[in-house]
C-alpha positions as CSV (number, residue, x, y, z in Angstrom):
1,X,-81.8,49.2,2.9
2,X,-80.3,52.1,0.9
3,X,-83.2,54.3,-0.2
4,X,-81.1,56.9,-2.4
5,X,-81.1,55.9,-5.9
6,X,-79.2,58.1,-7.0
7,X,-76.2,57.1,-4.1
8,X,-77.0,53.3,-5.1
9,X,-76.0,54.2,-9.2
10,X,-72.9,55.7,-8.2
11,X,-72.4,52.8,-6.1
12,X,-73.0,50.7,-8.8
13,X,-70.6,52.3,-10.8
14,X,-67.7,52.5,-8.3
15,X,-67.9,48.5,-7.5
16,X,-65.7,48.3,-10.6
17,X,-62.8,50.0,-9.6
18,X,-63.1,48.7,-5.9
19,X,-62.8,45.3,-7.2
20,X,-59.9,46.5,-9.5
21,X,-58.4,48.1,-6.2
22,X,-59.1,44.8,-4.0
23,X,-57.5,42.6,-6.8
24,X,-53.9,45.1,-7.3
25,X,-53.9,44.6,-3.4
26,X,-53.6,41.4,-3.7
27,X,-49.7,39.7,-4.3
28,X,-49.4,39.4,-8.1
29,X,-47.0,35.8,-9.1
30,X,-45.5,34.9,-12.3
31,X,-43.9,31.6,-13.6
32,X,-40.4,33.0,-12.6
33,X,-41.7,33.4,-9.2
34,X,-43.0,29.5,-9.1
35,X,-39.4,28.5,-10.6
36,X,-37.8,30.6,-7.8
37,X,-40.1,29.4,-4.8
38,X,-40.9,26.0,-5.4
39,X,-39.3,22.7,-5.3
40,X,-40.4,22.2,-9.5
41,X,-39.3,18.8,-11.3
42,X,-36.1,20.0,-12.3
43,X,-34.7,20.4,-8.5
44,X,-36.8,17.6,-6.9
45,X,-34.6,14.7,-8.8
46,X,-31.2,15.5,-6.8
47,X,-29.9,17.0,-3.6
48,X,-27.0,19.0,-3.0
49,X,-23.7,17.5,-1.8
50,X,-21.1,19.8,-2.4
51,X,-20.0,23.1,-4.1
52,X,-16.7,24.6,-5.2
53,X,-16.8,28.0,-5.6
54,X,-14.4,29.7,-7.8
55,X,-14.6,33.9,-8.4
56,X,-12.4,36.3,-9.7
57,X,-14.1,40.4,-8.9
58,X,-13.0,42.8,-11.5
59,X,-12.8,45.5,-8.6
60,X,-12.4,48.1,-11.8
61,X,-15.6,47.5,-13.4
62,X,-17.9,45.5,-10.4
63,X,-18.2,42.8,-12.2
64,X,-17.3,38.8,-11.7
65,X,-16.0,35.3,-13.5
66,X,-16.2,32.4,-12.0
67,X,-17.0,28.5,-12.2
68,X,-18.7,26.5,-9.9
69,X,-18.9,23.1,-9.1
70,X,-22.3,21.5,-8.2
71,X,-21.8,18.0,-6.3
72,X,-24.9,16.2,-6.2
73,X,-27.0,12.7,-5.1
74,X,-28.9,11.2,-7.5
75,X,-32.4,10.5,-6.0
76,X,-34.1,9.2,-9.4
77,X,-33.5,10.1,-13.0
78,X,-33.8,13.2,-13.8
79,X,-33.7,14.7,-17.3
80,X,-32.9,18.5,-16.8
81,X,-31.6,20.5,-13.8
82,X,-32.7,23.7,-12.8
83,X,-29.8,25.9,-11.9
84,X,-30.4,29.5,-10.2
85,X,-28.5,32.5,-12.1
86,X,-30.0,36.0,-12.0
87,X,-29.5,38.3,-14.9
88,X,-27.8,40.4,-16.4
89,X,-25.1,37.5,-15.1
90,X,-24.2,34.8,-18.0
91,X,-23.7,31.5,-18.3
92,X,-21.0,30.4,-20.4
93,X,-20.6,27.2,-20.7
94,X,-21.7,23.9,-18.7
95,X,-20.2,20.5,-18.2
96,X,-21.1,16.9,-17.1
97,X,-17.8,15.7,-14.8
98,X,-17.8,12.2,-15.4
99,X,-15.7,9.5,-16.5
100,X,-15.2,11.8,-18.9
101,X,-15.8,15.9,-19.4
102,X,-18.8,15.9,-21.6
103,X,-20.7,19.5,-22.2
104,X,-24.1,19.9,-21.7
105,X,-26.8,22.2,-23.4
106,X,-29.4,24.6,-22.0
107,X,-32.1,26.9,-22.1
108,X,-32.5,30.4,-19.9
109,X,-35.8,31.7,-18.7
110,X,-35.7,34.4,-16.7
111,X,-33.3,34.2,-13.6
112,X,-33.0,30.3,-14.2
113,X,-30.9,27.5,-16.2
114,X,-32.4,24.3,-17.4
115,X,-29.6,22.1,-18.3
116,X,-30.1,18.8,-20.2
117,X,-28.6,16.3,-18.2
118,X,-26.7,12.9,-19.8
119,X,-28.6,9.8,-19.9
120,X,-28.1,6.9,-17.8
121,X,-27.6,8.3,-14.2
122,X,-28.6,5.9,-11.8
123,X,-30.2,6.6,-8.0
124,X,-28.2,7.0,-5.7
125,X,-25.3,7.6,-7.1
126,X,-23.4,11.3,-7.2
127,X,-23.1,13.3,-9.7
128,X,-21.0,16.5,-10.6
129,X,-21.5,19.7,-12.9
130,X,-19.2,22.2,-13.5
131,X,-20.7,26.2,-14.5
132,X,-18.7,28.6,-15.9
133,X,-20.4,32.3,-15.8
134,X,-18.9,36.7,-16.0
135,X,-21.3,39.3,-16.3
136,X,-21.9,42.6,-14.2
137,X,-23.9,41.4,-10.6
138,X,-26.7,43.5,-9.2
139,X,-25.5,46.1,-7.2
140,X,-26.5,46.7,-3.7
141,X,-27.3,50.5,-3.0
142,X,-29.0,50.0,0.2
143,X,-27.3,46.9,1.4
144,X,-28.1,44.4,3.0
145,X,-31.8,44.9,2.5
146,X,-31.9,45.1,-1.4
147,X,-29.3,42.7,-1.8
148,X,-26.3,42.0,-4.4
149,X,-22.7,42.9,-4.1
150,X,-21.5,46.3,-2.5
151,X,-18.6,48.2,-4.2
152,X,-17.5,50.9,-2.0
153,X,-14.0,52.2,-0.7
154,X,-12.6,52.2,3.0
155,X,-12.5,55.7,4.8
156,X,-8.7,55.1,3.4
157,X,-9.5,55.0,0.0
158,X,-8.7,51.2,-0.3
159,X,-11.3,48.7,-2.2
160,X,-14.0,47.5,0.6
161,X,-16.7,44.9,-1.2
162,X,-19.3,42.6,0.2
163,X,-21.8,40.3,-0.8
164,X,-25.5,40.2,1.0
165,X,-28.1,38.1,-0.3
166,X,-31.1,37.2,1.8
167,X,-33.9,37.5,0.4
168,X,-33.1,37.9,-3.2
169,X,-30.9,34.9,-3.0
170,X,-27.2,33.5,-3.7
171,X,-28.2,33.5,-7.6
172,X,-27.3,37.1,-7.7
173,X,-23.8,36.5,-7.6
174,X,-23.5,32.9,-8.4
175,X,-25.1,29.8,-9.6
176,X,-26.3,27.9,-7.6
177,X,-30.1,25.5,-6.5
178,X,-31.1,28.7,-4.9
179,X,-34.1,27.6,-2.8
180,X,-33.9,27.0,1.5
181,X,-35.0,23.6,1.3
182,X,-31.7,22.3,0.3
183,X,-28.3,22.4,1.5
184,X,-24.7,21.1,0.7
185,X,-24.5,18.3,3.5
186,X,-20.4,18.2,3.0
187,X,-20.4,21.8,2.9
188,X,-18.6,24.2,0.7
189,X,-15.6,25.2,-0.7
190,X,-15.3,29.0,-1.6
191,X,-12.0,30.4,-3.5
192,X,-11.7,34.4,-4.3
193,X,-8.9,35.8,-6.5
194,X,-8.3,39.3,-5.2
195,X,-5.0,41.3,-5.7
196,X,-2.8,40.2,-3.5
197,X,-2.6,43.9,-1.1
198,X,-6.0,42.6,0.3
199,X,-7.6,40.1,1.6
200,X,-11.3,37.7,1.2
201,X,-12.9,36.9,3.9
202,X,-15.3,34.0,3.8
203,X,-17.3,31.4,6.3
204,X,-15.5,28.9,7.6
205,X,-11.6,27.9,7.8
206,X,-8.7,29.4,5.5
207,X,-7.3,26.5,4.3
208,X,-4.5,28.0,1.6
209,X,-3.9,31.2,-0.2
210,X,-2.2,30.9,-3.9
211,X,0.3,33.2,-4.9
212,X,0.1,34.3,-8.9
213,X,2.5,36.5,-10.6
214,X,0.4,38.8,-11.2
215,X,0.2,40.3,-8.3
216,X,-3.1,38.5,-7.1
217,X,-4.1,36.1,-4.4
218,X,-6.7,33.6,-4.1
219,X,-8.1,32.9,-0.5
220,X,-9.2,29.7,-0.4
221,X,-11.9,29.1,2.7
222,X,-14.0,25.5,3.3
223,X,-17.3,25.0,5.1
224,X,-17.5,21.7,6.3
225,X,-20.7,21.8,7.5
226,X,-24.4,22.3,5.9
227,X,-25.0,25.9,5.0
228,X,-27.4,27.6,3.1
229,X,-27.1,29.7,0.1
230,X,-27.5,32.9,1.2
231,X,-25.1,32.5,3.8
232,X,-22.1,32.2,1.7
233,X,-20.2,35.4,1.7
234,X,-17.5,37.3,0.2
235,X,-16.1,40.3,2.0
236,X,-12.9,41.7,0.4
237,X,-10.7,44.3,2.2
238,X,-7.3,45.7,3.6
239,X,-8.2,43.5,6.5
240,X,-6.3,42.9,9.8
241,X,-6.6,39.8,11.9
242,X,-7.5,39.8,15.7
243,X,-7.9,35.8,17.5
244,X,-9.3,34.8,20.3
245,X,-11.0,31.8,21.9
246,X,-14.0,30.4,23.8
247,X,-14.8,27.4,25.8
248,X,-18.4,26.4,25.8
249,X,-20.1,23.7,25.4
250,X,-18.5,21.4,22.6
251,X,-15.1,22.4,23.7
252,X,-12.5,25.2,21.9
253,X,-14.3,27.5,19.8
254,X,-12.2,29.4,17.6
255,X,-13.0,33.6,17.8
256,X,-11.5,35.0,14.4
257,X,-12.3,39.0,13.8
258,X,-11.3,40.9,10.2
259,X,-11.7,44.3,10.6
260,X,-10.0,47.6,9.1
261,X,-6.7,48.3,10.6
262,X,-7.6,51.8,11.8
263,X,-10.6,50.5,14.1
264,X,-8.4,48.0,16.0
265,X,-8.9,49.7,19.5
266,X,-12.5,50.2,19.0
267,X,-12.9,46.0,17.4
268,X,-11.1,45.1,20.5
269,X,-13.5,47.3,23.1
270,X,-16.6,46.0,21.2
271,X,-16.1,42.7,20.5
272,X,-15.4,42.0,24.4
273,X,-19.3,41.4,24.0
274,X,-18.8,38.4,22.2
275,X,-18.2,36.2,25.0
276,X,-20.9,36.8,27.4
277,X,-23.1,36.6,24.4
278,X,-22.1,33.4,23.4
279,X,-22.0,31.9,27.2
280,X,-25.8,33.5,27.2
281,X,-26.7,31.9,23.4
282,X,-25.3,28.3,24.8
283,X,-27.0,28.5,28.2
284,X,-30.5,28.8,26.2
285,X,-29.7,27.4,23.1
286,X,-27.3,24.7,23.5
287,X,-24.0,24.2,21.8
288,X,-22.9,26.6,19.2
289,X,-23.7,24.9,16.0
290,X,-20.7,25.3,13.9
291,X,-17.7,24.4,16.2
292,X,-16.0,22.7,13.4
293,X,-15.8,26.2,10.9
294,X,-15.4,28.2,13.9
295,X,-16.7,31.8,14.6
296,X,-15.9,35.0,13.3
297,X,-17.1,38.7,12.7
298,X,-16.0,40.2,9.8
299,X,-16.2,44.3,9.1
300,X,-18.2,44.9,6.3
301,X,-19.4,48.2,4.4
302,X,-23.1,47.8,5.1
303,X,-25.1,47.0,8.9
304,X,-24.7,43.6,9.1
305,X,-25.9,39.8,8.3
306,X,-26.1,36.6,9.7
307,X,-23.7,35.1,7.5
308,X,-23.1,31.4,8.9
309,X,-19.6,30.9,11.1
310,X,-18.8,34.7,9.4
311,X,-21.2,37.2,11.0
312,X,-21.1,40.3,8.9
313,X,-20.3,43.0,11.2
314,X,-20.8,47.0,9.9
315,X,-22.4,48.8,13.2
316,X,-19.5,51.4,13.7
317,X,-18.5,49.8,16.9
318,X,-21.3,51.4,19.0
319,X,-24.2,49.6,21.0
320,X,-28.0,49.6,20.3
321,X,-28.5,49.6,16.2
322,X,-26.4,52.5,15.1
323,X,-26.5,53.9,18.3
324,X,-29.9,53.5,18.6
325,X,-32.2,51.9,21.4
326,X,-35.3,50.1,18.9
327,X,-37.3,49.4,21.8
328,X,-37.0,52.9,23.8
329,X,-36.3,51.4,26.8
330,X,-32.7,52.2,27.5
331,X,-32.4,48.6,27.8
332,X,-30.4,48.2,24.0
333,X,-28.0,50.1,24.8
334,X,-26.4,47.7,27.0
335,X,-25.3,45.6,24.0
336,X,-24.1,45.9,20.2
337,X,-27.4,45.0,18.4
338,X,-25.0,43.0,15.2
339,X,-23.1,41.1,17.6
340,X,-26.8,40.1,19.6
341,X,-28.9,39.9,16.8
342,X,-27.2,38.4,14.1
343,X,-24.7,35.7,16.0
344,X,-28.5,34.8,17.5
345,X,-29.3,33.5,13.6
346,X,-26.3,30.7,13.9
347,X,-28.9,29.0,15.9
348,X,-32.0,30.3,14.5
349,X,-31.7,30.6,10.6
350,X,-28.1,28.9,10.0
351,X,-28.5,25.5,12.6
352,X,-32.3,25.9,12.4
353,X,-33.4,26.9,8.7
354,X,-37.0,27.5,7.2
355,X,-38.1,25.5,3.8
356,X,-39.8,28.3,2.9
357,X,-39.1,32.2,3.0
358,X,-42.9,32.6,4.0
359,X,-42.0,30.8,7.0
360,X,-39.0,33.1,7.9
361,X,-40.4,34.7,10.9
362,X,-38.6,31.2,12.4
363,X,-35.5,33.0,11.7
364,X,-36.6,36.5,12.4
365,X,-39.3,35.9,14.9
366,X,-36.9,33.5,17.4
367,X,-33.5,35.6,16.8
368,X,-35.6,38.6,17.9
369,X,-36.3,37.0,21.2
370,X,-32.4,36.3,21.5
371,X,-32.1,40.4,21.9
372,X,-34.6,40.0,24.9
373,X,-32.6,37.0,26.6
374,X,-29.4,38.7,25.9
375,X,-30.8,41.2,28.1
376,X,-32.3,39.4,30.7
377,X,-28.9,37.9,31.0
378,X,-27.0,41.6,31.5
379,X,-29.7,43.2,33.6
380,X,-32.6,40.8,34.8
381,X,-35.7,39.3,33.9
382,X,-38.1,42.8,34.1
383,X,-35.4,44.5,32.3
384,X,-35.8,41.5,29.4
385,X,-39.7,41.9,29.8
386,X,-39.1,45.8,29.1
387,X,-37.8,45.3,26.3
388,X,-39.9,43.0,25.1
389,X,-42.5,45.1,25.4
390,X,-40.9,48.2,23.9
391,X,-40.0,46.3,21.1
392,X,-43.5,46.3,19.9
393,X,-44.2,49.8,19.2
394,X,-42.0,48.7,16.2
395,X,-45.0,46.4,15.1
396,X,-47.1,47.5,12.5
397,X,-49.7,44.9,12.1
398,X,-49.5,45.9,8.0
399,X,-50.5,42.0,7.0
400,X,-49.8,38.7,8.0
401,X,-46.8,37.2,9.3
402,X,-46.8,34.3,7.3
403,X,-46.0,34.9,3.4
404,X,-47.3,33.0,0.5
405,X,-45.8,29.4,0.0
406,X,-43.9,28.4,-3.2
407,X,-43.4,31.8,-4.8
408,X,-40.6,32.8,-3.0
409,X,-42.9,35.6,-1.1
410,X,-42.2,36.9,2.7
411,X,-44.8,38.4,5.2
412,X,-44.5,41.4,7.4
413,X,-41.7,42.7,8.5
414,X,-43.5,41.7,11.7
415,X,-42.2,38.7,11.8
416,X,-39.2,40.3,14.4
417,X,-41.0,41.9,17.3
418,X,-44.6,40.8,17.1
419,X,-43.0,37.0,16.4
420,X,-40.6,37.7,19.7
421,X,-44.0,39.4,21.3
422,X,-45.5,35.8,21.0
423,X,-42.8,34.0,21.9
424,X,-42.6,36.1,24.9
425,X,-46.2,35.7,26.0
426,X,-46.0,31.8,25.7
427,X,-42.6,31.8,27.9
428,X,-44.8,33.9,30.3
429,X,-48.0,31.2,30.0
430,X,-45.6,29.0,30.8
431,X,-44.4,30.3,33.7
432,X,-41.3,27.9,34.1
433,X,-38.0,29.5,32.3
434,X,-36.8,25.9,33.0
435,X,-38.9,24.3,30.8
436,X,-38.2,27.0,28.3
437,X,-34.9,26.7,28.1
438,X,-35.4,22.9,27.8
439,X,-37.2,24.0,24.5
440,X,-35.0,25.9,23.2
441,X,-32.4,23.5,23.4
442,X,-34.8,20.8,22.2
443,X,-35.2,22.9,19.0
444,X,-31.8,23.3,18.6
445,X,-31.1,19.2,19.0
446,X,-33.8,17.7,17.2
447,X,-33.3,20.2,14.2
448,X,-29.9,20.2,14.2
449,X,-29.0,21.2,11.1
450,X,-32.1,20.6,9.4
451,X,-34.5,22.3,7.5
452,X,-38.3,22.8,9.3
453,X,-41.8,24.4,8.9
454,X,-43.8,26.1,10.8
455,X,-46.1,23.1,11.3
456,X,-42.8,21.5,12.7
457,X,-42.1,24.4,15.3
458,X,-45.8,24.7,16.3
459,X,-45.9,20.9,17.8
460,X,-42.8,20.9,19.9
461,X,-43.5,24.2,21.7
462,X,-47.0,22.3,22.0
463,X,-45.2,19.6,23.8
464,X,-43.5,22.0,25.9
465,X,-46.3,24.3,26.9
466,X,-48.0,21.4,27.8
467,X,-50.9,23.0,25.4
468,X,-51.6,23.5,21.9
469,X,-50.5,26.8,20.6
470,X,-52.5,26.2,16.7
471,X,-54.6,29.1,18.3
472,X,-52.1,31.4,18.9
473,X,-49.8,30.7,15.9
474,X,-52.8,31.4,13.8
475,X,-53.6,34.7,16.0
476,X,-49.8,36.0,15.5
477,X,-48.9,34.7,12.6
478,X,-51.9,34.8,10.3
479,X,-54.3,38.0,11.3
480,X,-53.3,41.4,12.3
481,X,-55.8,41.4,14.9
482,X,-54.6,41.8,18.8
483,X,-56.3,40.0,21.0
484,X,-58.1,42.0,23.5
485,X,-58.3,41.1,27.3
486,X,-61.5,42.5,28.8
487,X,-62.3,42.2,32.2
488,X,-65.4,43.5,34.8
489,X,-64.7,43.8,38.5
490,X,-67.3,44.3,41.0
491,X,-67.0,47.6,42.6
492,X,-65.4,45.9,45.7
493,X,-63.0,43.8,44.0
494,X,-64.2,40.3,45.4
495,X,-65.8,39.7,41.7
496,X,-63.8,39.2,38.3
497,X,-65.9,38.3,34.9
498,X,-63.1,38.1,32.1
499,X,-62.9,36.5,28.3
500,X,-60.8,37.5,25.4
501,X,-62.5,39.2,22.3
502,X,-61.0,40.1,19.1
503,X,-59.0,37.2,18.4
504,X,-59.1,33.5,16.3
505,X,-62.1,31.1,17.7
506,X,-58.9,28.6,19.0
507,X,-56.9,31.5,20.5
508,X,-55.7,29.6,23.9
509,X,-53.3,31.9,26.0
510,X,-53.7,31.2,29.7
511,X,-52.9,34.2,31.9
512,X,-50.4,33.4,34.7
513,X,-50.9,37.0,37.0
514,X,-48.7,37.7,40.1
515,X,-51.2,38.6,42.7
516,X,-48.4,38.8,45.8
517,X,-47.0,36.0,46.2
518,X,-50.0,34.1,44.8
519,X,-50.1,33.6,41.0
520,X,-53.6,33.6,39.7
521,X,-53.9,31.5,36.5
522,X,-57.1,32.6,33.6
523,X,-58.0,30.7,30.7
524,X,-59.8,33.2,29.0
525,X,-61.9,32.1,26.3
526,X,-62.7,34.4,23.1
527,X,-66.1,35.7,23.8
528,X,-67.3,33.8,26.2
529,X,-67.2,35.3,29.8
530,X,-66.4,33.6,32.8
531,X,-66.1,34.2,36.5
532,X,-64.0,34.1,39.9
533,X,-64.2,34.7,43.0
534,X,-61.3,36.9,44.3
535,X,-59.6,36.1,48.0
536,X,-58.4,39.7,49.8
537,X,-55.1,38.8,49.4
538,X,-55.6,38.5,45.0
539,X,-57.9,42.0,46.0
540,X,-55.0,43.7,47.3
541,X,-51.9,42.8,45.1
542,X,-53.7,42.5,41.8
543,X,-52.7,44.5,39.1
544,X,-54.7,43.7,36.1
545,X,-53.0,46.4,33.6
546,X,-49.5,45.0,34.1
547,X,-50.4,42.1,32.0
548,X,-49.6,44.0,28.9
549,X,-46.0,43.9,29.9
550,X,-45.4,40.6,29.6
551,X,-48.1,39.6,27.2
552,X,-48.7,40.7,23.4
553,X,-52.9,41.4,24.6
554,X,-54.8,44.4,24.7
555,X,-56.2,45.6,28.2
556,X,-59.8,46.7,28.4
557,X,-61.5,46.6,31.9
558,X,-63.8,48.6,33.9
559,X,-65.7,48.0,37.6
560,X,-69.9,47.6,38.2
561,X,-71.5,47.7,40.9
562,X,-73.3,44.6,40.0
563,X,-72.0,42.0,37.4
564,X,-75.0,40.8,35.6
565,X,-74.5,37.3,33.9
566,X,-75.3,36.7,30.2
């Protein structure tokens, strides 16, 4: 009881402001975040088919004209279709494709289009809108994590531009149903006017380049596969072309690189990584996912992005990230972090995509672990551990993994190493890289192309682990908390008393421990202790502290004389 009156009236007076505090903490939404995150009325009513992409960059004044063609199924009738455009971009005009070309009105609020569709469209039939739209795009000054379109120059002085998008969405640079959930199932078609002393580079296959007389060229390029928005790039410069091939798994898999004509030698010393990465990524994965628009790295003014079948590549040709090792070790240095990391989101992000953003730590979390398997296949299974491990000091446990659903909202940038970190300690609860593998390339079948949830991913590593992991996605992936191993030996070693603390009420991790050539297996539970009896052979070889290496757990321990029970 607080006896100090005069401490409880200031109390009383602060409570105020630390609910005002409490409350700004707190995410703050509006209406044009529910229209940008959630599948609203005007989307649910059709699903993407196609798009035809048509741009013309004013390299001059940054900014872009353009049409683009939606394609779309009919799934019931529908009377107005949100379309994604974000300002200060305009629409100009919109039309109805049909029997015949019929213009359609609409409305803007904030970043979106609500277009009043014709009457009479029946289910299950298609559907196809044409947009015209100019106007100056954001411009990215910190690319590729603020996102938009980045206008820079080659060390030459020639025009070097690229698009990058994640996050803050396609929309930014053209119209488009700018939410994860759906994606053009016959692909898309993308064609860039540029002048005709450079080149556009975009994902999938050049299929023609047009000639005009006024000294410009448009690239034409076609996705045949399903891709989502974000992934659809534009990368315009005095590019050079280097080929190659690989046979994996689904046969001949094209290697196309566009770089800048003065890094040749170094494009052609780095991108020998490319290769063992992808024999690594199919041995784990299965198949590469996009053998039909091939695979290519393309150089780009910023650090990089997954960009699907057209990795954006911008790490100066050196290994680690920029030269740097992120988990300490030594260990990324082996390897080019862009080449690793983002050819590791063709499976995880591009083949394998989240509904939601919030649930992008599927992306993140599972691409991160690529970087320790890439590893492990270079330099061994302790040296993919160790990196593992090193990788966390990057964590910083800020807020939850998981962000809020149907707002367009992320979590922590957590999501890479402390999602890897859990991966990592389930592989090792496993204790069967077998089975692992299996899952991995179960993932990779059974969502082939597909969109998922987290709820989705949850149940077949379940099936896998031959437990359920609810416990530990919640631990990870919803608290900041890390669990806490704690552990009493008797001062001769023959006693161990154990639990966890600190963690979910469900938290289930079980413990396998090399002890020798024994491996001793715990089932902690979260406060509740329990007890074993040690043999001298567990006495002698077990190393109770190690367990942080391979698991994402605290250590605390300490010997008595004399356990006494609870």
């Amino acid at each position: 009881m607080n006896r100090n009156p005069l401490l409880k009236i200031c109390l009383i007076l602060l409570m105020p402001f630390a609910t005002m505090a409490q409350k700004s903490n707190k995410p703050q939404f509006t209406k044009a975040d529910t229209l940008r995150g959630s599948i609203t009325p005007e989307r649910a009513w059709w699903n993407l088919q196609h798009y035809d992409i048509q741009v013309r960059p004013n390299l001059v004044n940054k900014a872009i004209e353009g049409s683009v063609k939606i394609q779309f199924k009919i799934i019931r009738q529908g009377k107005r279709m949100q379309i994604d455009l974000q300002q200060p971009l305009l629409i100009d005009s919109v039309f109805y494709l049909g029997k015949k070309r019929q213009s359609l009105n609409y409305t803007r609020e904030a970043n979106v289009a609500m277009i009043n569709m014709p009457f009479g469209m029946k289910a299950n039939t298609e559907g196809l809108v044409q947009i015209y739209y100019h106007g100056v795009p954001r411009e990215a000054i910190r690319a590729p994590w603020d996102g938009g379109i980045s206008w820079t120059k080659d060390e030459l002085g020639n025009p070097f531009v690229a698009t990058s998008c994640q996050g803050l969405g396609a929309s930014v640079w053209w119209p488009c149903k700018d939410h994860q959930y759906d994606e053009p199932e016959k692909g898309v078609t993308i064609s860039v006017r540029v002048p005709d002393s450079l080149m556009n580079v975009s994902n999938g296959r050049l299929i023609n380049t047009i000639q005009h007389e006024d000294a410009t060229k448009t690239w034409v390029w076609q996705v045949k596969e399903p891709i989502n928005n974000y992934s659809v790039s534009m990368n315009i410069g005095k590019y050079i072309h280097l080929k190659d091939e690989f046979v994996g798994e689904g046969g001949k898999l094209d290697l196309n690189y566009y770089i800048l004509p003065q890094n040749k030698e170094e494009a052609e010393r780095q991108f020998a990584q490319v290769k063992p990465m992808l024999k690594c990524f199919e041995h784990w994965f299965g198949k590469y996912p996009f053998y039909q628009d091939g695979f290519k790295l393309v150089e780009v003014p910023y650090l990089g992005m997954e960009h699907q079948s057209n990795v954006a590549y911008g790490n100066k040709y050196m290994n680690g990230y920029l030269g740097r090792d992120l988990s300490g070790t030594g260990w990324g240095l082996k390897w080019d972090f862009i080449v690793v990391h983002e050819s590791g989101h063709e499976w995880f992000g591009n083949n394998i995509t989240s509904k939601d953003i919030a649930d992008m730590w599927i992306h993140e979390g599972f691409t991160n672990y690529s970087e320790t398997l890439f590893t492990e296949w270079l330099s061994g299974k302790e040296a993919g551990s160790a990196y593992n491990k090193g990788a966390r000091k990057n964590i910083r446990n800020d807020k939850p993994i998981l962000g809020v659903y149907n707002v367009h909202n992320t979590g922590s940038g957590d999501m890479y190493p402390k999602a890897s970190a859990m991966l990592h300690s389930i592989r090792m609860s496993m204790n069967n890289d077998e089975k692992l593998r299996q899952l991995l390339r179960h993932l990779n079948k059974k969502f082939y192309h597909q969109i998922v949830t987290t709820p989705m991913i949850e149940k077949e590593i379940s099936l896998y682990a031959g437990y359920s992991v609810k416990g530990i996605f919640a631990q990870y992936l919803t608290t900041t908390q890390v669990p806490s191993f704690d552990y009493i030996s008797s001062m001769d070693g023959k006693t161990l008393k154990y639990r966890y603390s600190n963690a979910v009420k469900d938290f289930y991790l079980p413990l396998q421990i090399k002890a020798g050539k024994e491996v001793l297996v715990l089932k902690p539970k979260v406060d509740q202790w329990q007890t074993i009896q040690l043999t001298p052979s567990q006495i002698d070889n077990l190393n109770l502290e190690k367990i942080e290496n391979y698991y994402y757990i605290n250590i605390n321990g300490r010997k008595e004389v004399q356990i006494k029970m609870n």
